[in-house]
PDB file of C-alpha atoms in Angstrom:
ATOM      1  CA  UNK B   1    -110.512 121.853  55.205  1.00  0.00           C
ATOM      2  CA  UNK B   2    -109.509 125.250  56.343  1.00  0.00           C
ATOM      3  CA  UNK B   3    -107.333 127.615  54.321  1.00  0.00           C
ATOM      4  CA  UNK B   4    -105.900 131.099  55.094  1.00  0.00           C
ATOM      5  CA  UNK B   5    -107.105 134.007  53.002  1.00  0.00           C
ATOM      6  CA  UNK B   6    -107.125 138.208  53.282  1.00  0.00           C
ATOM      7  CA  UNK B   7    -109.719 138.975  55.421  1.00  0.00           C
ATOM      8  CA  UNK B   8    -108.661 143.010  55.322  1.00  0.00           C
ATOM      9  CA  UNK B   9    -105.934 145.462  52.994  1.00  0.00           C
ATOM     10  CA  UNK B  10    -105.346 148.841  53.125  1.00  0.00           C
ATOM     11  CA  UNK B  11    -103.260 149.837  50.561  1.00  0.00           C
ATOM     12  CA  UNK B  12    -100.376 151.848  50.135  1.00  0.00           C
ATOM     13  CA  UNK B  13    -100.334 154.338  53.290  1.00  0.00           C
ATOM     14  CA  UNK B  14     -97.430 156.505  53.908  1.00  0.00           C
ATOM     15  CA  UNK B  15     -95.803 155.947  57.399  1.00  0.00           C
ATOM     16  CA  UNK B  16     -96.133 158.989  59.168  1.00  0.00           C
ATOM     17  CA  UNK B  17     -94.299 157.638  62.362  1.00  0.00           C
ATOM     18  CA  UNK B  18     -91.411 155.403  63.991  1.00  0.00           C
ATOM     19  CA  UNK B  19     -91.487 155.156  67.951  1.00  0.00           C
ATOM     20  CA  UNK B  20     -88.325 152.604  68.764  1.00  0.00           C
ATOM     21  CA  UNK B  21     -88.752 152.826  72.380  1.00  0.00           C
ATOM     22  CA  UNK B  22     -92.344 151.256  72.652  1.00  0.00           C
ATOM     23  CA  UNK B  23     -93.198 148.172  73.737  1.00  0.00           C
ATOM     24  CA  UNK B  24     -94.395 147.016  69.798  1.00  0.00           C
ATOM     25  CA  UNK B  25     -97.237 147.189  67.341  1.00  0.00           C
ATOM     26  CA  UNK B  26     -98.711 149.532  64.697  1.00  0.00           C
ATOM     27  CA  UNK B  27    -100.596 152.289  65.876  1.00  0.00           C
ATOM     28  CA  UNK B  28    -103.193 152.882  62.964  1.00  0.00           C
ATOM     29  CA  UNK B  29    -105.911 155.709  62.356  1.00  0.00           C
ATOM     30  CA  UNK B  30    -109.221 153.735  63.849  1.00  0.00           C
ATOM     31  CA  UNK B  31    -111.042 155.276  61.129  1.00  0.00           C
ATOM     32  CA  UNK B  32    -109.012 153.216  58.791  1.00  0.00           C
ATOM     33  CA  UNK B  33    -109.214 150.007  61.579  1.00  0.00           C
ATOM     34  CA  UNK B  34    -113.144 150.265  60.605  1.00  0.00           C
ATOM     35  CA  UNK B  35    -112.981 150.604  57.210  1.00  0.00           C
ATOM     36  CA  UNK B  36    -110.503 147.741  57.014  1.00  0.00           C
ATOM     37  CA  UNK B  37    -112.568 145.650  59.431  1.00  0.00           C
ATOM     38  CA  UNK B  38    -109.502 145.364  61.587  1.00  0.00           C
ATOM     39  CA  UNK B  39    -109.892 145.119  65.245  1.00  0.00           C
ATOM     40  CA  UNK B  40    -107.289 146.080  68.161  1.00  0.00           C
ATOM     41  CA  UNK B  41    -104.961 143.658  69.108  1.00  0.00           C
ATOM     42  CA  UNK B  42    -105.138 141.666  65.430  1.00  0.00           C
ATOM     43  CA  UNK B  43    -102.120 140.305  63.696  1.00  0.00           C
ATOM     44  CA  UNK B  44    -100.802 142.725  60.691  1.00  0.00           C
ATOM     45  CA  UNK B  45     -99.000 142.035  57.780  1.00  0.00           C
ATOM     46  CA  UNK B  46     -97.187 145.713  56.636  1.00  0.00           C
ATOM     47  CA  UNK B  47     -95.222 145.415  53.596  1.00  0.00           C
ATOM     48  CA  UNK B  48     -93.124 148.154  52.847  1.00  0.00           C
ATOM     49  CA  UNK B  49     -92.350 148.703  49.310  1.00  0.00           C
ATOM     50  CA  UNK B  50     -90.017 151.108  49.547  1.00  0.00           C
ATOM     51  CA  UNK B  51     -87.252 148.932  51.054  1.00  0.00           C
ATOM     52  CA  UNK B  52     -88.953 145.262  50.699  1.00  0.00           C
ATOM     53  CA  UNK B  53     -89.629 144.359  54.297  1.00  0.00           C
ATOM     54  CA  UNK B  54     -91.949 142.368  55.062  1.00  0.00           C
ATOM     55  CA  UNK B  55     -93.216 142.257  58.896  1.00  0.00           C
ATOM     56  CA  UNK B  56     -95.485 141.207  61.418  1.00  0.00           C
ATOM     57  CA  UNK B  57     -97.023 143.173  64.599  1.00  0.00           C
ATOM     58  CA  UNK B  58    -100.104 143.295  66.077  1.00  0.00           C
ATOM     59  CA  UNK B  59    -102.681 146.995  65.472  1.00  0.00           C
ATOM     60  CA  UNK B  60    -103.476 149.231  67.985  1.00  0.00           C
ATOM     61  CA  UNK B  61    -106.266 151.973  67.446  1.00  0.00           C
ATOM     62  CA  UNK B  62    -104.788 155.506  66.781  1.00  0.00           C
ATOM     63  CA  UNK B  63    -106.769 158.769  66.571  1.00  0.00           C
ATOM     64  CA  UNK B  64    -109.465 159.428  64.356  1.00  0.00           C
ATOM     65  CA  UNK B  65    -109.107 161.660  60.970  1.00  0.00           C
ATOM     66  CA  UNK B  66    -105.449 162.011  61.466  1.00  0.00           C
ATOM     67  CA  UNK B  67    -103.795 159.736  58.728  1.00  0.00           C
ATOM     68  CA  UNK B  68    -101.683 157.887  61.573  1.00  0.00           C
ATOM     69  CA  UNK B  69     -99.623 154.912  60.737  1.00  0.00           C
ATOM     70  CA  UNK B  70     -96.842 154.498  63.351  1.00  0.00           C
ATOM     71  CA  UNK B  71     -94.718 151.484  63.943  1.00  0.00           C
ATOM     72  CA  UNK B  72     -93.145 150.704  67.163  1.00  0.00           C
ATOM     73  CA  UNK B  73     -90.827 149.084  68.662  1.00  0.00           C
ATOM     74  CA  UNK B  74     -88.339 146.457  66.487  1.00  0.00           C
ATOM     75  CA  UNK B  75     -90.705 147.209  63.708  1.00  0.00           C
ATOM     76  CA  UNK B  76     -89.480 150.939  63.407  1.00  0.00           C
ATOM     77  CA  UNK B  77     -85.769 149.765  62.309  1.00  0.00           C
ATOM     78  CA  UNK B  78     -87.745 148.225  59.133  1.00  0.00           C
ATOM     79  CA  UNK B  79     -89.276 151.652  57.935  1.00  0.00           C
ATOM     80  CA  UNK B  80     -88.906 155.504  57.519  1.00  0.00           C
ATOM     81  CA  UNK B  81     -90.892 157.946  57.801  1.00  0.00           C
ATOM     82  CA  UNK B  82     -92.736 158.318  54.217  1.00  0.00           C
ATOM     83  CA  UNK B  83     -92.562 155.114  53.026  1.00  0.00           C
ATOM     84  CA  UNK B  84     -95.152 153.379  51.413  1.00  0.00           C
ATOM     85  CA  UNK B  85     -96.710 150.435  53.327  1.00  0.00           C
ATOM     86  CA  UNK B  86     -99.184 148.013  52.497  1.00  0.00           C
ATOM     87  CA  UNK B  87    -101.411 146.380  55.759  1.00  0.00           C
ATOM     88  CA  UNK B  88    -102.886 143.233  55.391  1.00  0.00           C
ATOM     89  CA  UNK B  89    -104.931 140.395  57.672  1.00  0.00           C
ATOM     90  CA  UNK B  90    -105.951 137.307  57.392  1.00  0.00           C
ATOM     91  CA  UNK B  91    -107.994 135.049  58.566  1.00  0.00           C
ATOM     92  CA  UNK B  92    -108.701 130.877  58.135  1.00  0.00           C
ATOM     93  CA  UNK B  93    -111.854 129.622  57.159  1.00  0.00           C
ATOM     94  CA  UNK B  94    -113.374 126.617  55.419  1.00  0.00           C
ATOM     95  CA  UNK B  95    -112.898 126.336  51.665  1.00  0.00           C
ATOM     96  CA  UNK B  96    -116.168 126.328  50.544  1.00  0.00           C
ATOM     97  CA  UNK B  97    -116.891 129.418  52.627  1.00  0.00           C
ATOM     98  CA  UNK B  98    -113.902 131.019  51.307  1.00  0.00           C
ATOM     99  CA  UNK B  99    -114.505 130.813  48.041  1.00  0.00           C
ATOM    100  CA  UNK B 100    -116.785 133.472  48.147  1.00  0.00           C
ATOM    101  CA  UNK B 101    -115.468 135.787  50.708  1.00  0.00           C
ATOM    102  CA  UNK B 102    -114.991 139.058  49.672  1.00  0.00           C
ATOM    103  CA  UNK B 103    -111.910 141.002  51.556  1.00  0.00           C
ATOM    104  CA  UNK B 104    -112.023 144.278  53.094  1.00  0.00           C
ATOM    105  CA  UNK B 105    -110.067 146.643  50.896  1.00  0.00           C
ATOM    106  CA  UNK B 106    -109.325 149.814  51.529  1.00  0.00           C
ATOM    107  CA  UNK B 107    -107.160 152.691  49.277  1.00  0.00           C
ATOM    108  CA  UNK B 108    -107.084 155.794  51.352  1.00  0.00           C
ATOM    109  CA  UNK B 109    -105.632 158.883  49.985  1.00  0.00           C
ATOM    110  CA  UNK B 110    -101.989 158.404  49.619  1.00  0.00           C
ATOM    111  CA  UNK B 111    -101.281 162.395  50.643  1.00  0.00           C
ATOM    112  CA  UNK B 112    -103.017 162.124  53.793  1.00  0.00           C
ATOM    113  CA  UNK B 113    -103.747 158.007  54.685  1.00  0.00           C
ATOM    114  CA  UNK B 114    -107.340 159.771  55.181  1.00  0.00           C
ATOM    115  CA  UNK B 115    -110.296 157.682  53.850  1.00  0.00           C
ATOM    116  CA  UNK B 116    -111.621 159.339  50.485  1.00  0.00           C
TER     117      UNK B 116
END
């Protein structure tokens, strides 16, 4: 049997963009991609806890060291700028296997989104 767990989290980053007129996806800092063990194109989960939406998009790398966590497209009518978002993956595996998996989890800095 195969079950879905979090494969990756990075918790609580401040949006620091909304592009509406772009074709989709969350543009996110790729030093924060690595940490998370997220790769481009992968299926996100952003919870926004400032308003309660829930979402999902698909990641695309942004630049290095600069904090960036945009959503685009449909997604950017679901946050402002400055709220407080929560990105998570997941991925199926076998139960056994999963019962020992240990997540990627990652708590930047929540004044920057830069890893600490």
């Amino acid at each position: 049997m195969q079950i879905q767990v979090v494969k990756s989290k990075i918790h609580r980053v401040k949006c620091t963009g909304a592009e509406l007129n772009y074709i989709g996806s969350i543009t996110i800092d790729e030093d924060l991609m690595d940490a998370a063990n997220i790769i481009q194109g992968e299926k996100v989960q952003i919870v926004n806890n400032d308003n309660g939406e829930r979402l999902e998009t698909y990641c695309i790398p942004g630049p290095r060291k600069t904090g960036e966590i945009t959503l685009n497209g449909a997604a950017a009518r679901k946050v402002s700028v400055g709220d407080t978002l929560i990105l998570i993956t997941y991925a199926f595996m076998d139960i056994e296997l999963a019962k020992n998996f240990k997540p990627s989890l990652v708590f930047p800095d929540e004044a920057t989104n830069l890893l600490k």
